[in-house]
Structure formats: structure tokens, C-alpha cells
XYZ file of C-alpha atoms in Angstrom:
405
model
C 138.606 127.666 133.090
C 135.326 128.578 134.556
C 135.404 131.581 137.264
C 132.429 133.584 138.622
C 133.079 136.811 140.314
C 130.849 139.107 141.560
C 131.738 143.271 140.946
C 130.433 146.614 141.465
C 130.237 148.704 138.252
C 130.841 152.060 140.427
C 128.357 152.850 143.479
C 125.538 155.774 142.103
C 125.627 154.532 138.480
C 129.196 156.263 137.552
C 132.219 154.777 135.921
C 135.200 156.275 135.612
C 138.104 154.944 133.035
C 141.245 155.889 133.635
C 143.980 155.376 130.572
C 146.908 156.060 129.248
C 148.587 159.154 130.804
C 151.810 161.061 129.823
C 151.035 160.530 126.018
C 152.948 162.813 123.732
C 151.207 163.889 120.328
C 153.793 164.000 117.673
C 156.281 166.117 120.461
C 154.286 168.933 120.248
C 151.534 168.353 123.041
C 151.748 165.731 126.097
C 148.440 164.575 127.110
C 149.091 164.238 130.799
C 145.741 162.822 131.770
C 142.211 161.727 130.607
C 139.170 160.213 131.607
C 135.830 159.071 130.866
C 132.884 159.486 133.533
C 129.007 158.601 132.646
C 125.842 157.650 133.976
C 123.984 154.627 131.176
C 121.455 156.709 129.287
C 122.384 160.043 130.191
C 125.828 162.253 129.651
C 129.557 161.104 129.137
C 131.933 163.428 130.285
C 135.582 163.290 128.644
C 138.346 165.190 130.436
C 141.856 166.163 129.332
C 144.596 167.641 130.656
C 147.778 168.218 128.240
C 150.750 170.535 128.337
C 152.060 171.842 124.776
C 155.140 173.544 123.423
C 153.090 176.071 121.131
C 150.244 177.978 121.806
C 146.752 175.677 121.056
C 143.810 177.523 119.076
C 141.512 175.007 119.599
C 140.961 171.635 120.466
C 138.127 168.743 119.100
C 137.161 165.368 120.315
C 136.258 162.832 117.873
C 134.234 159.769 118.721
C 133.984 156.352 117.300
C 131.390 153.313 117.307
C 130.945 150.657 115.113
C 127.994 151.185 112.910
C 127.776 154.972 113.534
C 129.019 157.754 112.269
C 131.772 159.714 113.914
C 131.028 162.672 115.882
C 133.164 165.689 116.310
C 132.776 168.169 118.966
C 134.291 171.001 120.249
C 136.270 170.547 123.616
C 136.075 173.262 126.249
C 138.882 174.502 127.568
C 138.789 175.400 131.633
C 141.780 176.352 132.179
C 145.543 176.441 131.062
C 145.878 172.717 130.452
C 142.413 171.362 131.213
C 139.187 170.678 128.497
C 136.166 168.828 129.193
C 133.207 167.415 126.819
C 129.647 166.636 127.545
C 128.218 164.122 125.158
C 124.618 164.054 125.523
C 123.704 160.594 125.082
C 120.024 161.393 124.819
C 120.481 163.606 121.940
C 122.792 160.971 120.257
C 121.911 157.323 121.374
C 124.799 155.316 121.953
C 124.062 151.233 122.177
C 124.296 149.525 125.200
C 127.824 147.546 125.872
C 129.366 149.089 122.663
C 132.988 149.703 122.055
C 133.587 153.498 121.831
C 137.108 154.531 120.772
C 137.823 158.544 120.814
C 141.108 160.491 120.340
C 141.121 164.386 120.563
C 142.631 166.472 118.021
C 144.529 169.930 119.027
C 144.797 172.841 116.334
C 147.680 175.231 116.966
C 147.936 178.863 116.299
C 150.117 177.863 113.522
C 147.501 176.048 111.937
C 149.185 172.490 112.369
C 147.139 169.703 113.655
C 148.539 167.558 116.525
C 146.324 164.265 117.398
C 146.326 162.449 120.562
C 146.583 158.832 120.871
C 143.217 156.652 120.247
C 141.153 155.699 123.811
C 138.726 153.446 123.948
C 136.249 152.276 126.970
C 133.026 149.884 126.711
C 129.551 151.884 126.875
C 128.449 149.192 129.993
C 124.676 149.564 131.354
C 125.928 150.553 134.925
C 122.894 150.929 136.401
C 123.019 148.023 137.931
C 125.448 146.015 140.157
C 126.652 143.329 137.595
C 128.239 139.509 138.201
C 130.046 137.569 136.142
C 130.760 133.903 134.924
C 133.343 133.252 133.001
C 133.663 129.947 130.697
C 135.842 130.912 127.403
C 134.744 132.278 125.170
C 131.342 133.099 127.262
C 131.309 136.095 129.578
C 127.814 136.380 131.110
C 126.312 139.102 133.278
C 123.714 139.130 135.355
C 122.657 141.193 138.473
C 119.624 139.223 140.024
C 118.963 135.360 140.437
C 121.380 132.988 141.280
C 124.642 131.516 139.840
C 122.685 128.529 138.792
C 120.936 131.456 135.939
C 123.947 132.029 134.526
C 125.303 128.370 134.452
C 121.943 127.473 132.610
C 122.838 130.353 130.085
C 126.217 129.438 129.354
C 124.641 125.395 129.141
C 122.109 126.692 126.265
C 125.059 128.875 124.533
C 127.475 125.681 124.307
C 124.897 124.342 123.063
C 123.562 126.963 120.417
C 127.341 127.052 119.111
C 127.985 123.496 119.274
C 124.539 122.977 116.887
C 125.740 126.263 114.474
C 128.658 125.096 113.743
C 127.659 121.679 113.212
C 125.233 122.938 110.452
C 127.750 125.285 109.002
C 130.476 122.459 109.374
C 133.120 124.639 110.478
C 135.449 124.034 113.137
C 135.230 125.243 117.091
C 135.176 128.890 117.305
C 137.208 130.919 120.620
C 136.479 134.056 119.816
C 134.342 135.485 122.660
C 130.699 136.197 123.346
C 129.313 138.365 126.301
C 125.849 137.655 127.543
C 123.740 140.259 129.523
C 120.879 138.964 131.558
C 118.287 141.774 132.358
C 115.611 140.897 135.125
C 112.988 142.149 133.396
C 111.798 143.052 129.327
C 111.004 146.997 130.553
C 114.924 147.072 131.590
C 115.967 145.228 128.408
C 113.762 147.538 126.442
C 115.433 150.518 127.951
C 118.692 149.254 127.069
C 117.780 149.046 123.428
C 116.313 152.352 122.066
C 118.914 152.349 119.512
C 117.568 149.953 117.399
C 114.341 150.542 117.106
C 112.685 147.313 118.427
C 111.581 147.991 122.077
C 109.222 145.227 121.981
C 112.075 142.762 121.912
C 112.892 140.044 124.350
C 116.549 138.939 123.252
C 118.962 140.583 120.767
C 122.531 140.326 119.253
C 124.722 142.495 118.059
C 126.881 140.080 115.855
C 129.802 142.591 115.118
C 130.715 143.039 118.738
C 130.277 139.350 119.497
C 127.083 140.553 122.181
C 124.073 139.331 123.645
C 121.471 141.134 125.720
C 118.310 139.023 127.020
C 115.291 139.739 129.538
C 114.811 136.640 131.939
C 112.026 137.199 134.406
C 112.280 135.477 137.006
C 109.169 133.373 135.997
C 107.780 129.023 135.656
C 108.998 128.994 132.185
C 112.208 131.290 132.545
C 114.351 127.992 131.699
C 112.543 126.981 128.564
C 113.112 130.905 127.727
C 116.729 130.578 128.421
C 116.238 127.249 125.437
C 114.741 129.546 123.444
C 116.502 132.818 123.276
C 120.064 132.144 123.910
C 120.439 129.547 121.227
C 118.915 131.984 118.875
C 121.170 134.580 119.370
C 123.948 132.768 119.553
C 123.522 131.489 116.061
C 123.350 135.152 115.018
C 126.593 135.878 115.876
C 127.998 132.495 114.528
C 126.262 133.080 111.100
C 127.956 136.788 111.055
C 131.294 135.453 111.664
C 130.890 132.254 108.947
C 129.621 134.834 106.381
C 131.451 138.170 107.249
C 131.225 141.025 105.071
C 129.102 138.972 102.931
C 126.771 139.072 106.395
C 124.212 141.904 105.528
C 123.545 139.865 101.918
C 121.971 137.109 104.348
C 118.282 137.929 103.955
C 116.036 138.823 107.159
C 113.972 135.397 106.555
C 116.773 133.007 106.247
C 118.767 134.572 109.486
C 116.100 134.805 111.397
C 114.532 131.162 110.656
C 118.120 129.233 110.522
C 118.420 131.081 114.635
C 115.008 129.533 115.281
C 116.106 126.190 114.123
C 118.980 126.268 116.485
C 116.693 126.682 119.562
C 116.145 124.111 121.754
C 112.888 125.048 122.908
C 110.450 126.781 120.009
C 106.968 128.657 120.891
C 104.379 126.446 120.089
C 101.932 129.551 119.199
C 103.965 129.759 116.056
C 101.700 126.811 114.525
C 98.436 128.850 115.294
C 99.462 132.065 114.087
C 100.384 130.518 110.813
C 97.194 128.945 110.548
C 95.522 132.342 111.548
C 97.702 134.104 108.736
C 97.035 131.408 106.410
C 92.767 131.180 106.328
C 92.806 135.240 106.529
C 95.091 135.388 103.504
C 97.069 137.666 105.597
C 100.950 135.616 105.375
C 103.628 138.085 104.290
C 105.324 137.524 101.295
C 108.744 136.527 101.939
C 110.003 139.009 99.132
C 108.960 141.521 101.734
C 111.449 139.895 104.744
C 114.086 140.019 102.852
C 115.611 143.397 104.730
C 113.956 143.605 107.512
C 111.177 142.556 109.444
C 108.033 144.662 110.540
C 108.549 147.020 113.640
C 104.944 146.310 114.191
C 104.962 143.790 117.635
C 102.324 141.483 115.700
C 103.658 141.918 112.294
C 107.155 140.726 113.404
C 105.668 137.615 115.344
C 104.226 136.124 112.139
C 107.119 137.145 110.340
C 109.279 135.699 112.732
C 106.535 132.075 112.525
C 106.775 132.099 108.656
C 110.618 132.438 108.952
C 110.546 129.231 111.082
C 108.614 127.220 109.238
C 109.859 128.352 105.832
C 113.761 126.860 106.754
C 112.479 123.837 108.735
C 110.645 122.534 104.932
C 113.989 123.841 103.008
C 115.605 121.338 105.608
C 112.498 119.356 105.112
C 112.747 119.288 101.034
C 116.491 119.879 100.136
C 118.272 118.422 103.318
C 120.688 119.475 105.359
C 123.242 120.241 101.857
C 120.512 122.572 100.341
C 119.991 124.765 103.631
C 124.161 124.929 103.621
C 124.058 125.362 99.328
C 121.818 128.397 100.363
C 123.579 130.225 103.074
C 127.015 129.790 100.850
C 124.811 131.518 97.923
C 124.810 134.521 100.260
C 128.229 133.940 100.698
C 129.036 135.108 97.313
C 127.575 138.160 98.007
C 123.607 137.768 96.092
C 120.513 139.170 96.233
C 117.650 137.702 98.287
C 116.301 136.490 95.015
C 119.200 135.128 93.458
C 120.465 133.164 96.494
C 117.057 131.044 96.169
C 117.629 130.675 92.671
C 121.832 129.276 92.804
C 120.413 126.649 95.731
C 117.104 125.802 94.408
C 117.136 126.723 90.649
C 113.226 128.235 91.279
C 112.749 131.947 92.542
C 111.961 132.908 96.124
C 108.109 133.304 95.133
C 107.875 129.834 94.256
C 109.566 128.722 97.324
C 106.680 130.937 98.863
C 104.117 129.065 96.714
C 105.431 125.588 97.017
C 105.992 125.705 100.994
C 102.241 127.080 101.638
C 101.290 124.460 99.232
C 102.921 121.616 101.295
C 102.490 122.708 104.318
C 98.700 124.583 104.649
C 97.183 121.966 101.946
C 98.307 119.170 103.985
C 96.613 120.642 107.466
C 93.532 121.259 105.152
C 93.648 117.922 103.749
C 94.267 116.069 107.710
C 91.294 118.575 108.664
C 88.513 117.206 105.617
C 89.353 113.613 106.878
C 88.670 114.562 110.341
C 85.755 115.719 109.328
C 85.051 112.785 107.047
C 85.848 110.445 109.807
C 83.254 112.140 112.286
C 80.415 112.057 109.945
C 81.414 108.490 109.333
C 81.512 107.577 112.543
C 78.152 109.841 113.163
C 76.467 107.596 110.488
C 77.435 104.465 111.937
C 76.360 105.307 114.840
C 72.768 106.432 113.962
C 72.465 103.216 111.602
C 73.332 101.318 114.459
C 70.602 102.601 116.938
C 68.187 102.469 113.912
C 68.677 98.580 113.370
C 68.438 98.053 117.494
C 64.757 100.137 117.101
C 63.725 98.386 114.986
C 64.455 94.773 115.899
C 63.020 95.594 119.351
C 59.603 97.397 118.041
C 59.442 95.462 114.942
C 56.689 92.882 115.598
C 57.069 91.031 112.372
C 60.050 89.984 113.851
C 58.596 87.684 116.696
C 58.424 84.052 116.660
C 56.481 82.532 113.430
C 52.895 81.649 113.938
C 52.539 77.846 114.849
C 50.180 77.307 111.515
C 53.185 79.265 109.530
C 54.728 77.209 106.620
C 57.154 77.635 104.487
């Protein structure tokens, strides 16, 4: 069922999250009350009260995201049954809409360790006032535009999921997927310091089932909504087909199977590969196999190559081979050897063969252009040279009276 409803993170950018109170640690200490409080970007505060049958020495807070490692801290204690902890989020990035999980751990004089039970809250961007449509499994957010944004969101994600898991030929999938619509690419960007990538326009984070976009409100904002949300969508799809086996899947191949889900693709992609192509400056797909370039330019071509190079395995080896391929990864491969169980060649011959097939061909359509101008050029010219001539040409008047044959 499909319900919008329009919230209020907390007025002046602060959530609070109350849980469970009156929580007794192994019968030894009762955690009477906690809470969360933070402002996106800058400091969580955690608060604690507790009442305990033994004297406490000391008292830690450890904190938990998937991905990172777990930080410890030390708790401060303000009073008889009262500790606070200020987690500075500048100092240790946290990313935006993650699932945080934290339990505090209380030391007694007698040297036995007592833990609390495990809270957990969602790091939301709550600097702004967010609404909400809700279509299972989709939960989008978005805090500027209209409903009709967010209905032409969750049209492009049915469809981005309908077209993944046609190509992976598995059945429908209900596990949800939040989408987070930011006005603007600066506000996205801000969002994502954690990774690395502030030039980005869309991203996923497949393990939480996550999508954050920018959407200006702009002329081409709905072939951007074609583009992007499809493309992310398949990210998350591939991650749950593959699992564990997920970070096998090379850079290249999960970047270009997303593109081929989009509805919309940037036409620019063409030219840049061309551009690449005559300056000899096309990255070898050995080097996409982790990662692509931070670089803003770098990662566009890479991103172009990546495109093109699964639309001719689709081309060459079908729909099976791009699916014999991903299930190489399955088994848990190297870049390399993936190419070779699907293909039985190596990835640098993939390389070689699709720049073969596809730049040889655009320089082969280009010299009959060019032969077909200069042939037409010729004609042309031959053609004005016979109409000279049979106008100017007085040996081609009338024959003399006294003429004979």
C-alpha cells in the first residue's frame, strides 16, 4: 500500500531517540534510561543513567557501523547514576543514514564486567525537514519539490528492479530500499565525505539497502531521475544476488551492468570514448577492476568504457554470457579469472577485441564518409566540366552545310 506522509525530523536539526529503559545488565546494574541526541555532521551525544548493586570503576561505550571499525570510548560520569559521551563526528566520519548500534559496558571495582543491552538508532541527515512515500519495499525522502518527484522516483526504481532481476532471472525481491532525494549536488556532496567521491551525483550503499541522489530542480531533472535511480538500484540488487561473493564483482562489470539498467544513458559517453580512443588515453580495464579513479574526469571515462564494454559482452555473448559472467564472480574469482570461466580468453583480450570492434568500425564508417564526399566532390566537378565545355566548345555547333561524311 502506497502512503505519503510528510514529518519533521526535530525543529533546529536535533533528534533525540529514546529506547529501551529499565534494562538490567546481568542483575548487577539497571540501566534506567538512555538517549541519543545529534546534529548531522557534527557531535552525538549518548546519555545514561543506571543504578547498580556494586560500586562501578568505570564505564565505556562501544559503537557499531557496518563497514567500520568499532570505537570504544570512555563515558563520563556526572553524577551518581548519570554518564554522557560526545562523539565527534568530524573527527570520526560517520555515513549518512547508517545503522549505528552501541551498548555500554560497566567495569566494577571487583573487576567484573557487566554489559548493557545493544541500542541502535539510524544516523538520518536531519538537517532538513524530510517527507516520505511509501510503496513496499521503496521508502523515499525528499524535502523540496512536489509529491509528483517522488512518485517519478519510485516509477524509475520499479522499474530498475523489475529490469535487474529480469537479467539475473531471479524472482521478486521485498526486501526494502530507502531513497534520499537531495535538492542540490553541494548538499549530496556534503552528505557523502565518507567515501571519498564528493564529485558524485547518485550513490548506493548496497549493504544497508540505501540510496542517496541530487535532483535539481532543473529541464532534464526527469531524464536524471531515468538515469540515476535505475543505476543504483541495480547496485543493490547485484549485492543481494551475489552476497558475500559481492566485493569479487569487479569495478567495470558493476558499474557497466548499473548503466545498462538505466533508462536514460548520457549521450557524451560516445564522445568521450572517441576522445580516449584517438589520444590513446582509454584505461585498461585491468586497472577498473577495484576501483575507479577519484579523479572527476578519470572516473567519467571509466565509467563510458564500463558502459560500452558490457553492452558488446551483451552484444557478442548474449544475454547467457553476461549472466555466465556475473555467476563466475559468484564463485568467488579474480577479475581475471571471471573473464576467463565465461569467455575462455583473458580480460586483456576482451580489452583488445572490444576496441577492435567497436573503434575500427567508427574508423571504418568515418573513411567511407570520407570516400563518399570526395566521390560525390568528383562527380560534381566532372559534371560542371562536361556542361563548360559543351556550351564554349565551338566544334560542337551545327556541321558546316558543305560538311560530308
Amino acid at each position: 500500500m502506497k502512503k505519503f506522509i510528510p514529518f519533521l525530523l526535530i525543529a533546529a536539526a536535533i533528534v533525540l531517540i529514546p529506547t529501551l529503559t529499565s534494562a538490567r545488565a546481568d542483575g548487577l546494574v539497571e540501566v534506567v534510561d538512555q538517549s541519543v541526541e545529534y546534529s548531522f555532521g557534527d557531535e552525538i551525544t549518548f546519555q545514561i543513567e543506571y543504578e547498580s548493586e556494586q560500586p562501578i570503576e568505570s564505564i565505556t561505550l562501544s559503537i557499531h557501523s557496518p563497514g567500520l571499525p568499532t570505537f570504544v570510548g570512555a563515558v563520563s560520569r556526572s553524577g551518581a547514576g548519570a554518564g554522557d559521551f560526545v562523539y565527534a563526528v568530524s573527527e570520526r566520519p560517520l555515513p549518512a543514514f547508517a545503522s549505528i548500534s552501541y551498548d555500554y559496558q560497566f567495569i566494577l571495582t571487583s573487576g567484573e564486567i557487566v554489559e548493557s543491552p545493544e541500542y541502535d538508532f539510524t544516523y538520518l541527515d536531519n538537517r532538513y525537514n524530510w517527507q516520505e512515500l511509501i510503496d513496499e519495499p521503496f521508502k523515499i525522502y525528499w524535502y523540496e519539490g512536489e509529491i509528483t518527484l517522488a512518485q517519478e522516483v519510485l516509477d524509475a526504481a520499479l522499474y530498475g528492479k523489475t529490469k535487474t532481476l529480469e537479467i539475473l532471472e531471479q524472482p521478486p525481491d521485498s526486501q526494502p530500499i530507502v531513497i534520499f532525494i537531495y535538492s542540490s549536488a553541494e548538499e549530496l556532496q556534503s552528505s557523502l565525505t565518507t567515501i571519498g567521491q564528493t564529485w558524485v551525483s547518485g550513490y548506493a550503499d548496497p549493504a544497508r539497502g540505501s540510496v542517496v541522489v541530487a535532483l535539481p530542480p532543473a529541464v532534464d531533472q526527469p531524464l536524471e531521475i531515468q538515469r540515476l535511480i535505475p543505476h543504483e538500484i541495480a547496485h543493490i540488487l547485484l549485492y543481494r544476488f551475489l552476497g558475500a561473493e559481492f566485493s569479487y564483482l569487479p569495478a567495470w562489470l558493476n558499474e557497466g551492468f548499473a548503466s545498462q539498467v538505466e533508462i536514460y544513458s548520457l549521450p557524451e559517453y560516445k564522445l568521450i570514448l572517441e576522445r580516449a580512443y584517438e589520444g590513446r588515453d582509454l584505461i585498461p580495464f585491468l586497472h577498473l577492476c577495484q576501483a575507479f579513479p577519484a579523479d572527476s574526469e578519470l572516473a567519467r571515462l571509466a565509467y563510458a568504457q564500463s558502459d560500452a564494454l558490457v553492452e558488446y559482452i551483451q552484444q557478442e555473448y548474449g544475454l547467457p554470457g553476461l549472466q555466465s559472467l556475473i555467476n563466475a564472480y559468484d564463485q568467488g574469482v579474480s577479475c581475471e579469472r571471471g573473464v576467463e570461466m565465461a569467455f575462455g580468453i583473458n580480460l586483456q583480450t576482451l580489452d583488445q577485441n572490444w576496441q577492435r570492434d567497436t573503434f575500427a568500425q567508427g574508423t571504418l564508417r568515418l573513411y567511407i564518409y570520407l570516400l563518399g564526399g570526395l566521390l560525390l566532390v568528383l562527380i560534381l566537378a566532372l559534371t560542371v566540366f562536361i556542361v563548360y565545355k559543351t556550351k564554349n566548345d565551338p566544334s560542337e555547333g551545327d556541321w558546316d552545310e558543305h560538311e560530308t561524311l
